[in-house]
Short mmCIF file of C-alpha atoms in Angstrom, two decimals:
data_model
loop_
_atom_site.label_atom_id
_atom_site.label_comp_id
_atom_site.label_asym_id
_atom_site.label_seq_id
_atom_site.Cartn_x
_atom_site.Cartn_y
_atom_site.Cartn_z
CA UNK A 1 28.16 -42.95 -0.53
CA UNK A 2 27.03 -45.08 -3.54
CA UNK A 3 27.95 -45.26 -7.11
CA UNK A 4 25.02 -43.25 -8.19
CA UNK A 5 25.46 -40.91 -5.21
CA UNK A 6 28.92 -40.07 -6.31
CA UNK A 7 27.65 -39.37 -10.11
CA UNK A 8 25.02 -37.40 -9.06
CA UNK A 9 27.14 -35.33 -6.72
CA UNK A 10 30.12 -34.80 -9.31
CA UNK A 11 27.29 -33.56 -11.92
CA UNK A 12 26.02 -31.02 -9.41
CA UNK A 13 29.50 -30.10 -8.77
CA UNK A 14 30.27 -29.73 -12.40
CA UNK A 15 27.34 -27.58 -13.23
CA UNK A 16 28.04 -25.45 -10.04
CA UNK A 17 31.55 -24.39 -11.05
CA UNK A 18 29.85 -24.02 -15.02
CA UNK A 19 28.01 -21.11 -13.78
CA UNK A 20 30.70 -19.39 -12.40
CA UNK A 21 32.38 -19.43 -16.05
CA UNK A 22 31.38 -17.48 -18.97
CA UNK A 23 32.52 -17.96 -22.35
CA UNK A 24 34.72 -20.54 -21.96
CA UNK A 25 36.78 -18.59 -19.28
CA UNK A 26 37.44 -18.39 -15.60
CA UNK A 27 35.66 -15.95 -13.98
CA UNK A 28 37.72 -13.87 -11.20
CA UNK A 29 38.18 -15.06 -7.97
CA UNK A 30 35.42 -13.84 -5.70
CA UNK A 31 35.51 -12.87 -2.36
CA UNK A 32 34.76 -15.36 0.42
CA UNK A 33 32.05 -13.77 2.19
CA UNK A 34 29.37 -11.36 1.43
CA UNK A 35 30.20 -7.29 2.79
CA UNK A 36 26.74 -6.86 4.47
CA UNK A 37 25.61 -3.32 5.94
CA UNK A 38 25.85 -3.24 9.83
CA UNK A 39 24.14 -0.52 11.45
CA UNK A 40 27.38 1.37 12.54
CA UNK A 41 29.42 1.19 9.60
CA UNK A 42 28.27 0.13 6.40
CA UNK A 43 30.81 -0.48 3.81
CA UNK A 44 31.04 1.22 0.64
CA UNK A 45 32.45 0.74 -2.69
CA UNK A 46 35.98 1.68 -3.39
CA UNK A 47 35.68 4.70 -5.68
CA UNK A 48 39.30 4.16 -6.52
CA UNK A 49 38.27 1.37 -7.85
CA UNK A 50 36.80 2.31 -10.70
CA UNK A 51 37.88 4.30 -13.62
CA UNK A 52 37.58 8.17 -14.16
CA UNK A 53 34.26 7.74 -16.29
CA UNK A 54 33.11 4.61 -15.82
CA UNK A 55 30.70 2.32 -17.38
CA UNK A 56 27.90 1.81 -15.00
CA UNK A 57 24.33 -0.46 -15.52
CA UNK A 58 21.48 -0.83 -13.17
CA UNK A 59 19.31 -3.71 -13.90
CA UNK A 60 15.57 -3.59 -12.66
CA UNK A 61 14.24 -6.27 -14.33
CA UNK A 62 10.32 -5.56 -12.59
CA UNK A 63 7.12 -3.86 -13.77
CA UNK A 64 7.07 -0.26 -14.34
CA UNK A 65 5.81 1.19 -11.39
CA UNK A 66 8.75 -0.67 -9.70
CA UNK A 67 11.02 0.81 -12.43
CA UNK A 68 9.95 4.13 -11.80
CA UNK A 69 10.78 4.18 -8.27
CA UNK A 70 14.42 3.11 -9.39
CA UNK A 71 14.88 7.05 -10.76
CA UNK A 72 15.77 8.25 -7.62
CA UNK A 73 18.81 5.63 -7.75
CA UNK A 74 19.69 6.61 -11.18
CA UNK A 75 19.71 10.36 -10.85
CA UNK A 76 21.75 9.78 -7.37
CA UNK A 77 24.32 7.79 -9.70
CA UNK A 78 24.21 10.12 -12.44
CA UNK A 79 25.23 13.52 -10.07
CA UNK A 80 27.71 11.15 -8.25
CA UNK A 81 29.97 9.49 -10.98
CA UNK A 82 30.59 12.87 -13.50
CA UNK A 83 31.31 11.67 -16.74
CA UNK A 84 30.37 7.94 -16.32
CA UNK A 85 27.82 6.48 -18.93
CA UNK A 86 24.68 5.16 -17.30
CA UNK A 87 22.18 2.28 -19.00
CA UNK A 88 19.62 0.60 -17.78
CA UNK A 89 18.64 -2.86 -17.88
CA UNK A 90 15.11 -3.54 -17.94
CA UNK A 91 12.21 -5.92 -19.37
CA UNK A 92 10.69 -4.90 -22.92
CA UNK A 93 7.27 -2.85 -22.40
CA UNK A 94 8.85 -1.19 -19.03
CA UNK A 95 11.15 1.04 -20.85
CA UNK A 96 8.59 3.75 -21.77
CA UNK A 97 8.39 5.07 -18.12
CA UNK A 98 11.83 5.82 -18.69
CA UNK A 99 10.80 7.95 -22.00
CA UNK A 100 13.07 10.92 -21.95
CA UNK A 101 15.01 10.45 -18.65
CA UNK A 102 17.95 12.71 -18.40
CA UNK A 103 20.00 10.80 -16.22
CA UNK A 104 19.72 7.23 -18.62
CA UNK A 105 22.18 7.20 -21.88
CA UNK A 106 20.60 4.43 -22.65
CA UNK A 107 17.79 1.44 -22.31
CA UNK A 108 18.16 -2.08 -22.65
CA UNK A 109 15.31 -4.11 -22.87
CA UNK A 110 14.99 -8.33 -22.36
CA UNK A 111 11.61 -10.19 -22.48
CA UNK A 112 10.10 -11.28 -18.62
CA UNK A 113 10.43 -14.96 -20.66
CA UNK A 114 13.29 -15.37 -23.47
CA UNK A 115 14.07 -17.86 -25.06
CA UNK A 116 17.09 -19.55 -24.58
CA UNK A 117 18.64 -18.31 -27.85
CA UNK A 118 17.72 -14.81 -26.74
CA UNK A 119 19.53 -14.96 -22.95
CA UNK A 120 22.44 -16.40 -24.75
CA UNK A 121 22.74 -12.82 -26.51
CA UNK A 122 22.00 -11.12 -24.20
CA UNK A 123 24.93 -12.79 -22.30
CA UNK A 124 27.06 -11.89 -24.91
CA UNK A 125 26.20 -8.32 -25.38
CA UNK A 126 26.57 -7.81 -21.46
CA UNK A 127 29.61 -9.99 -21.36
CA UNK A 128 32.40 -7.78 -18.99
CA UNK A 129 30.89 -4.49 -20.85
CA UNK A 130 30.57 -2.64 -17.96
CA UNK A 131 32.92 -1.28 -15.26
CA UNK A 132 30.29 -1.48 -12.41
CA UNK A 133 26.70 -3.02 -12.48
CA UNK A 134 23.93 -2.62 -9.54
CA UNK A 135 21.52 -4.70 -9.21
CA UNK A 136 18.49 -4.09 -7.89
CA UNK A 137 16.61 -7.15 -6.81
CA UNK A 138 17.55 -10.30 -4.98
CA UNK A 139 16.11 -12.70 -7.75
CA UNK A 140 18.65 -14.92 -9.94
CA UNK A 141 18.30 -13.18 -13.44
CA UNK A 142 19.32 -9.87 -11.86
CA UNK A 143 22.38 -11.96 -10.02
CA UNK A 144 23.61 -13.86 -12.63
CA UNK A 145 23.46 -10.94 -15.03
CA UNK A 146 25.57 -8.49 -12.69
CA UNK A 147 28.21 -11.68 -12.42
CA UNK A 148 28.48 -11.41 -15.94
CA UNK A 149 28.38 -8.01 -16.76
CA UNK A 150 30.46 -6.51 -14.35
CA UNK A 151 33.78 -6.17 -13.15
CA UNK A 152 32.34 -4.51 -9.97
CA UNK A 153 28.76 -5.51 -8.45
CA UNK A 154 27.04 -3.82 -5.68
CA UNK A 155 23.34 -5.18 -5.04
CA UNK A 156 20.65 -6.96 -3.10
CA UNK A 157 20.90 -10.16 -2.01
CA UNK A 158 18.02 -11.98 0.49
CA UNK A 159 18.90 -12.52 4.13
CA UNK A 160 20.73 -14.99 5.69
CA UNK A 161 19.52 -18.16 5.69
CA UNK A 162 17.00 -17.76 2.56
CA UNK A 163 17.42 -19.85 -0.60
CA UNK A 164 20.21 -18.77 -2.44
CA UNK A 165 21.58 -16.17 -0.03
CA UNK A 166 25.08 -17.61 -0.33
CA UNK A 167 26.24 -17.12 -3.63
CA UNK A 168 24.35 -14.70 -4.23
CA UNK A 169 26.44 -13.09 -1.43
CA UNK A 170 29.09 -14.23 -3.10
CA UNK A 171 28.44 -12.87 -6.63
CA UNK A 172 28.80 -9.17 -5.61
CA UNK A 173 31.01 -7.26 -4.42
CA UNK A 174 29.41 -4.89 -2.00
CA UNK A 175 25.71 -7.67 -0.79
CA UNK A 176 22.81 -5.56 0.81
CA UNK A 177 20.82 -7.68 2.71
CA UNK A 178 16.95 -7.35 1.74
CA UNK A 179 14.56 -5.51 3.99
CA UNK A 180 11.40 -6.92 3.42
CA UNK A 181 9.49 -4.89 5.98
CA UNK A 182 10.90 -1.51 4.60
CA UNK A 183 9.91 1.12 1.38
CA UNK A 184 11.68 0.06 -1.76
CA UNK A 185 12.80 3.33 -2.08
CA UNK A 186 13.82 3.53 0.80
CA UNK A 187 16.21 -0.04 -0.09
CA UNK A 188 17.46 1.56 -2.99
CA UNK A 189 18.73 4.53 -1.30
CA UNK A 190 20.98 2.03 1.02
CA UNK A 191 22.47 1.36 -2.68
CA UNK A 192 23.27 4.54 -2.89
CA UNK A 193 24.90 4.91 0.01
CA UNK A 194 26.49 1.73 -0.38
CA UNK A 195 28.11 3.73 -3.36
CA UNK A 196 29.22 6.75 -1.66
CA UNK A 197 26.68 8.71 -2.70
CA UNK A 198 24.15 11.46 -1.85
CA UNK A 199 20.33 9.41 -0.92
CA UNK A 200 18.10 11.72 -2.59
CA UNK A 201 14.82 10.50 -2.93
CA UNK A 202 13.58 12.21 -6.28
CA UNK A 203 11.69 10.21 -8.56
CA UNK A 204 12.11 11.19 -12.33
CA UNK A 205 8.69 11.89 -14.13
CA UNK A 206 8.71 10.49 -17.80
CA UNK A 207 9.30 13.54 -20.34
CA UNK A 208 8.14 13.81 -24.00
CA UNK A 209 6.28 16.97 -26.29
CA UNK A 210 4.12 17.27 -23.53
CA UNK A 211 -0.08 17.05 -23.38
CA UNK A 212 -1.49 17.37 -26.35
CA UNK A 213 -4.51 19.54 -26.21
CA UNK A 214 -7.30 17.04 -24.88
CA UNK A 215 -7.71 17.66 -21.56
CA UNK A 216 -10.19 20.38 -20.23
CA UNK A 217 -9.14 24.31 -19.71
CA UNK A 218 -10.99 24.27 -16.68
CA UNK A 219 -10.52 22.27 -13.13
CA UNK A 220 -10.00 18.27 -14.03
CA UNK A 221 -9.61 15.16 -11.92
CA UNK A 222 -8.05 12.31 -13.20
CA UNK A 223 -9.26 9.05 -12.51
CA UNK A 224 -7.67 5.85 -13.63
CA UNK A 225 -9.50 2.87 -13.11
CA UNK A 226 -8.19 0.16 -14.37
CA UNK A 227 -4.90 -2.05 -12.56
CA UNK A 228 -2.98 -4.40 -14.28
CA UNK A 229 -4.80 -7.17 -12.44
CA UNK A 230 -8.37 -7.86 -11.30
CA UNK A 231 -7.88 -8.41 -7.14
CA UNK A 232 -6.60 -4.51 -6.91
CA UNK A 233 -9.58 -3.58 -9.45
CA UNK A 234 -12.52 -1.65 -7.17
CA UNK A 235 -16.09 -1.59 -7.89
CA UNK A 236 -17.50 -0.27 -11.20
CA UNK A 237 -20.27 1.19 -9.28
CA UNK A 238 -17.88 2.69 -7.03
CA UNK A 239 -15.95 4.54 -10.16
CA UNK A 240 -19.04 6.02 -11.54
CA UNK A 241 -20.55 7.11 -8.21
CA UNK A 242 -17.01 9.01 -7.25
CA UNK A 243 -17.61 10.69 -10.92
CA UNK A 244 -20.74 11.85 -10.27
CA UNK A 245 -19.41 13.50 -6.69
CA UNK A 246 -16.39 14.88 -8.26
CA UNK A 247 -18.87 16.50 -11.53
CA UNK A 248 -21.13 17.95 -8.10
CA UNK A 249 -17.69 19.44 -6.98
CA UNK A 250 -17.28 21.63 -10.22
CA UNK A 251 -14.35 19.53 -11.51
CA UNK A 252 -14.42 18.22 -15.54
CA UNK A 253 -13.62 14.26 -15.16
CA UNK A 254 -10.61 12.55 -16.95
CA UNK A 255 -10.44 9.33 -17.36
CA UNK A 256 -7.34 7.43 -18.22
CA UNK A 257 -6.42 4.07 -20.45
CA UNK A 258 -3.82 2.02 -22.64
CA UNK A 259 -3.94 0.53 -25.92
CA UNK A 260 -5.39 -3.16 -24.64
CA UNK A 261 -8.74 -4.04 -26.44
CA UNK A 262 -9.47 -5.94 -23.11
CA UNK A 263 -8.47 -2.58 -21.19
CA UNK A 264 -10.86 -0.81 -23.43
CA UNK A 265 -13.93 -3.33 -23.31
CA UNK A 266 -13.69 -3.09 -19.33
CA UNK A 267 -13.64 0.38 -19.29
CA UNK A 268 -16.85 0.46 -21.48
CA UNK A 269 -18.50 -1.11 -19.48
CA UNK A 270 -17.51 0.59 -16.50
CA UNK A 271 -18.11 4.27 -17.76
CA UNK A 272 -21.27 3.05 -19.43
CA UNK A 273 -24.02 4.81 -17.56
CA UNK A 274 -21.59 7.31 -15.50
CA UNK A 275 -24.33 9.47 -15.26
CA UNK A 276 -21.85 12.82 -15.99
CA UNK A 277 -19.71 13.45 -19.36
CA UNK A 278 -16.15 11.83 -18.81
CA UNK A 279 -13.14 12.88 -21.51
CA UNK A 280 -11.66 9.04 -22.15
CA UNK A 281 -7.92 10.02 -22.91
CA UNK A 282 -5.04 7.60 -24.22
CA UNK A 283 -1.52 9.12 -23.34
CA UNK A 284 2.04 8.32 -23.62
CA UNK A 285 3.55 8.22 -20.47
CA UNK A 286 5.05 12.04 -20.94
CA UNK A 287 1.81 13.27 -21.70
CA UNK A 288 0.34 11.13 -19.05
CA UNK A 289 3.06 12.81 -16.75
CA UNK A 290 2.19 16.51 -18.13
CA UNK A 291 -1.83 15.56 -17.65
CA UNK A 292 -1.60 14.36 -14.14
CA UNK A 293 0.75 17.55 -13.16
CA UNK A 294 -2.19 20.15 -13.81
CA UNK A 295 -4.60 17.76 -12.18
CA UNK A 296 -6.31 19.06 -9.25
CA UNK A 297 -7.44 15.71 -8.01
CA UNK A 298 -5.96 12.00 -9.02
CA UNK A 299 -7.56 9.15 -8.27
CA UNK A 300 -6.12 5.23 -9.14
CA UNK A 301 -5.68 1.99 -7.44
CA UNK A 302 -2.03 0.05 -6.83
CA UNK A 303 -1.13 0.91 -9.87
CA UNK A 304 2.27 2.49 -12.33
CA UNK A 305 -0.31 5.12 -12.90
CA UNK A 306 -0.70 5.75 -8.95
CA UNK A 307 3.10 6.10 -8.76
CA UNK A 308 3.12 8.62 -11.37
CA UNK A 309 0.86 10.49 -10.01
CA UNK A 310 2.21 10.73 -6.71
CA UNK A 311 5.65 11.50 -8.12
CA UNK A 312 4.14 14.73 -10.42
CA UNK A 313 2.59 16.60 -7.28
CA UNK A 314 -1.04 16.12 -8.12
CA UNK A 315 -2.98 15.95 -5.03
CA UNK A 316 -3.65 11.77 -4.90
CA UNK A 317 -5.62 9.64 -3.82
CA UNK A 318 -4.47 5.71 -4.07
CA UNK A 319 -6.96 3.01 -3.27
CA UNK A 320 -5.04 -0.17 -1.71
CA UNK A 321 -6.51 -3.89 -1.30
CA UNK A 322 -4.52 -6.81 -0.24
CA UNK A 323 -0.93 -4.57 -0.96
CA UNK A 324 0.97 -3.37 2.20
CA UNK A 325 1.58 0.37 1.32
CA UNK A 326 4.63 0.25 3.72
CA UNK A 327 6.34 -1.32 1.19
CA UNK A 328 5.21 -0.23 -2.21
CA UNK A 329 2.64 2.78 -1.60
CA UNK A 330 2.84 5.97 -3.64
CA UNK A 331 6.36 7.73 -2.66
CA UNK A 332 5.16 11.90 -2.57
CA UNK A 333 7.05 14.51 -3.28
CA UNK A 334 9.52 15.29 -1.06
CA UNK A 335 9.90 11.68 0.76
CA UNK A 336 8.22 9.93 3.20
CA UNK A 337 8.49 12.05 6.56
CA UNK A 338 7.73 8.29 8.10
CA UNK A 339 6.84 4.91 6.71
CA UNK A 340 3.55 4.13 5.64
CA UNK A 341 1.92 2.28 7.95
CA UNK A 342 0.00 -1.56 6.86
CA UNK A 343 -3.37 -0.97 7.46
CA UNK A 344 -5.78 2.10 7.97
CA UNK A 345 -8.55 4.08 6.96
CA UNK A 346 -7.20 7.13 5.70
CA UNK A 347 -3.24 8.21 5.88
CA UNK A 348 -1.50 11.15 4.39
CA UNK A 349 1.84 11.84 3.47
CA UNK A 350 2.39 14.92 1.65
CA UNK A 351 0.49 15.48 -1.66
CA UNK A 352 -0.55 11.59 -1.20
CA UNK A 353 -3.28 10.07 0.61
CA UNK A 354 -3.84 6.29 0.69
CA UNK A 355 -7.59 4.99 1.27
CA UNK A 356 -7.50 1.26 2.52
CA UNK A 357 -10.80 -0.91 3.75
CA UNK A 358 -9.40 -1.80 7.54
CA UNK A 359 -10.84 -5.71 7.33
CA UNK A 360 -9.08 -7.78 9.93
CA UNK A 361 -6.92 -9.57 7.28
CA UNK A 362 -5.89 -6.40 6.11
CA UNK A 363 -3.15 -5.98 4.13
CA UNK A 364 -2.83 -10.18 3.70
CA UNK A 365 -0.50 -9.52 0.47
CA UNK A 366 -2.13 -12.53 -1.31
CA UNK A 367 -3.56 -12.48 -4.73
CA UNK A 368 -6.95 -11.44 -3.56
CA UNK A 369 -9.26 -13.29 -1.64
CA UNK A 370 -9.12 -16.51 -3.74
CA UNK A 371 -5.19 -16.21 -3.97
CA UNK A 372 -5.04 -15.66 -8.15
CA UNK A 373 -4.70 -12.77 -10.46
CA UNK A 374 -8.43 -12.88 -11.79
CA UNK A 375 -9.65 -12.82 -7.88
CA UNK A 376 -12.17 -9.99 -6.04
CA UNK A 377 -10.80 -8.70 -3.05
CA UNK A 378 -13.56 -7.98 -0.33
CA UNK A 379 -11.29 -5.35 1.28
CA UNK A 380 -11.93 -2.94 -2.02
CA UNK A 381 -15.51 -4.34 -3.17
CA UNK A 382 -16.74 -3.26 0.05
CA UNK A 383 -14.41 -0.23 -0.37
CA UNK A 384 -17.42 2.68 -0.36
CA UNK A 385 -17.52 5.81 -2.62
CA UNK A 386 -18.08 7.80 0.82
CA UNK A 387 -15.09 7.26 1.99
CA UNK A 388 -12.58 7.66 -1.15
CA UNK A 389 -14.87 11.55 -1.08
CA UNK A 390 -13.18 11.79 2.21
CA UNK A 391 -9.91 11.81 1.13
CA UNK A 392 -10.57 13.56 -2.15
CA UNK A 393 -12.25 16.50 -0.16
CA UNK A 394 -9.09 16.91 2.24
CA UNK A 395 -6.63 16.30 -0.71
CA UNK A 396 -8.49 19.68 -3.08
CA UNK A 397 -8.49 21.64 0.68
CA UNK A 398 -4.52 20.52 1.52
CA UNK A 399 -3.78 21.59 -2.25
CA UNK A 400 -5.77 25.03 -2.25
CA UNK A 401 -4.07 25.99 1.27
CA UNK A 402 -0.51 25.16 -0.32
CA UNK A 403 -1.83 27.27 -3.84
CA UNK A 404 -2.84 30.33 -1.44
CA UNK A 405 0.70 29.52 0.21
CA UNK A 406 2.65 30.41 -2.82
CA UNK A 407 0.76 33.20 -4.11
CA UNK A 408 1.07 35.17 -0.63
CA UNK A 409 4.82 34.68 -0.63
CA UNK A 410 4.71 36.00 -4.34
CA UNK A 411 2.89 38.94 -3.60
CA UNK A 412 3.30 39.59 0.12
CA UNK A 413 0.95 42.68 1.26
#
């Protein structure tokens, strides 16, 4: 080995053993080997390990459709460690799905890009606060801030072999491998069972004062029409067709959007022309989440929206492009009774249908089909109004046969 070979190797060496300190202090022996989940017997965390009401974060540092899907983790922790105090760790603008969430004491927010000066408080505030951190994802911000926030870590690490699977191993305490072909609910219900506890699958709605009095007294859909990015976007004649056919079906027509100008200027142009009165309506999340429960139709693409929909009851009706809903698709109420599969035409899983444009390439998980944000995707352009009716029609018939359902067993003859 040469001179230079030997400096560069002690510098890596130096700055590998400086991330495994914080503050100036050793950080405590970890163990040698990562606890993975077999089949047989997965391995849990010692419950005696922790205190009687211990100090517990879970940090889901993704966008808020992801983050909703994490409530079914929280509320599993909440009814499982009595007493403990729960928080959250999340980026800023993500927190609001979490509006009003019984199971959260509180909601820390970090920007998706701080500045140095800000992860160095961060660090600090976190800094051995907490008796026993999850983490959610496999990425290194998640990691490092579990290593330094916890005296006990349980969370996802990738699988053998991928880049940084070792220490990341390493870092915690109880290491789930990834599943990358599996429902990230279902993952995060392997957490909880990695914790001892109960795996049920209940996503928490956000809560507020409720719907203010916008939305039509008589039968609405919802439709939401705009994703964050363009390649899930469909076709602006396809929105104001499926208006039209949902007007022709006796149902007022609600459409839904944010506070973005740019949001607002698309929409415009979109429901310029509709060719039937639509009520434009722009909701907190709980009011979003008390609008889309009385819905009797929803209608969205891959979207936080989508998720929320799925998760209040409302019949819906999610339009997928390039995105596998096996691993991300609308989670109904009640579970999945199986996975979802990649492809297909029309699929229904409880109060949830999923409308998808079976091209060959479908679902090729890129970023549309010229692989950036601002792409079309041919799968939904050539997505047609026809066949998103479809759906809607057998979504309004499954929800009137569950409606005529309840009031028999109310008033049984």
């Amino acid at each position: 080995m040469t001179r230079c070979c030997k400096r560069r190797w002690r510098a890596g060496a130096r700055a590998r053993n400086a991330a495994f300190r914080c503050c100036g202090k050793a950080a405590k022996p970890m163990q040698t080997g990562p606890m993975r989940i077999p089949s047989t017997s997965p391995p849990r965390l010692d419950p005696a390990a922790l205190p009687a009401r211990p100090r517990i974060l879970v940090i889901t540092l993704r966008r808020l459709g992801d983050v909703l899907l994490t409530t079914p983790l929280i509320r599993n922790i909440r009814r499982g460690f009595k007493g403990a105090t729960v928080d959250v760790l999340v980026f800023r603008g993500s927190d609001a799905i979490l509006c009003g969430n019984p199971d959260i004491d509180r909601v820390l927010t970090m920007a998706e890009r701080p500045s140095l000066r800000e992860t160095l408080a961060l660090a600090r505030a976190l800094f051995r606060r907490y008796d026993l951190v999850v983490s959610t994802q496999t990425g290194d911000r998640p990691t490092f801030f579990a290593l330094l926030a916890g005296r006990h870590r349980v969370g996802m690490v990738p699988r053998a072999g991928s880049t940084g699977a070792r220490w990341k191993s390493r870092v915690h305490h109880v290491a789930l491998e990834h599943e990358p072909q599996t429902h990230r609910v279902t993952q995060l219900m392997a957490l909880a069972g990695a914790l001892g506890l109960d795996r049920t699958a209940e996503i928490v709605c956000p809560q507020g004062s409720g719907m203010r009095a916008l939305a039509p007294r008589e039968p609405y859909a919802v439709l939401h029409a705009n994703p964050f990015y363009q390649y899930k976007r469909w076709t602006d004649a396809g929105w104001r067709a499926l208006a039209r056919a949902l007007a022709d079906r006796g149902l007022a027509v609600v459409v839904t959007q944010g506070p973005d100008p740019a949001e607002r200027a698309y929409l415009d142009r979109v429901w310029e022309g509709a060719g039937t009165p639509v009520t434009r309506l722009a909701l907190d999340w709980g009011e979003l989440a008390a609008l889309l429960k009385r819905a009797a139709v929803y209608v969205g693409t891959d979207t936080s929206t989508t998720h929320l929909a799925a998760a209040s009851g409302a019949p819906t009706i999610a339009l997928y492009g390039p995105t596998s809903p096996r691993l991300i698709g609308p989670w109904p109420v009640g579970g999945l009774a199986r996975p979802w599969d990649a492809s297909g035409t029309i699929q229904n899983r409880g109060n949830v249908w999923v409308v998808q444009n079976p091209q060959p390439c479908l679902p090729c998980e890129k970023l549309g089909c010229e692989g950036h944000l601002e792409s079309f995707s041919k799968c939904l352009d050539e997505l047609t109004p026809a066949q998103v009716l479809v759906a809607v029609d057998r979504a309004m018939a499954s929800a009137e046969i569950a409606d005529r359902g309840k009031a028999d067993a109310l008033h049984p003859q």
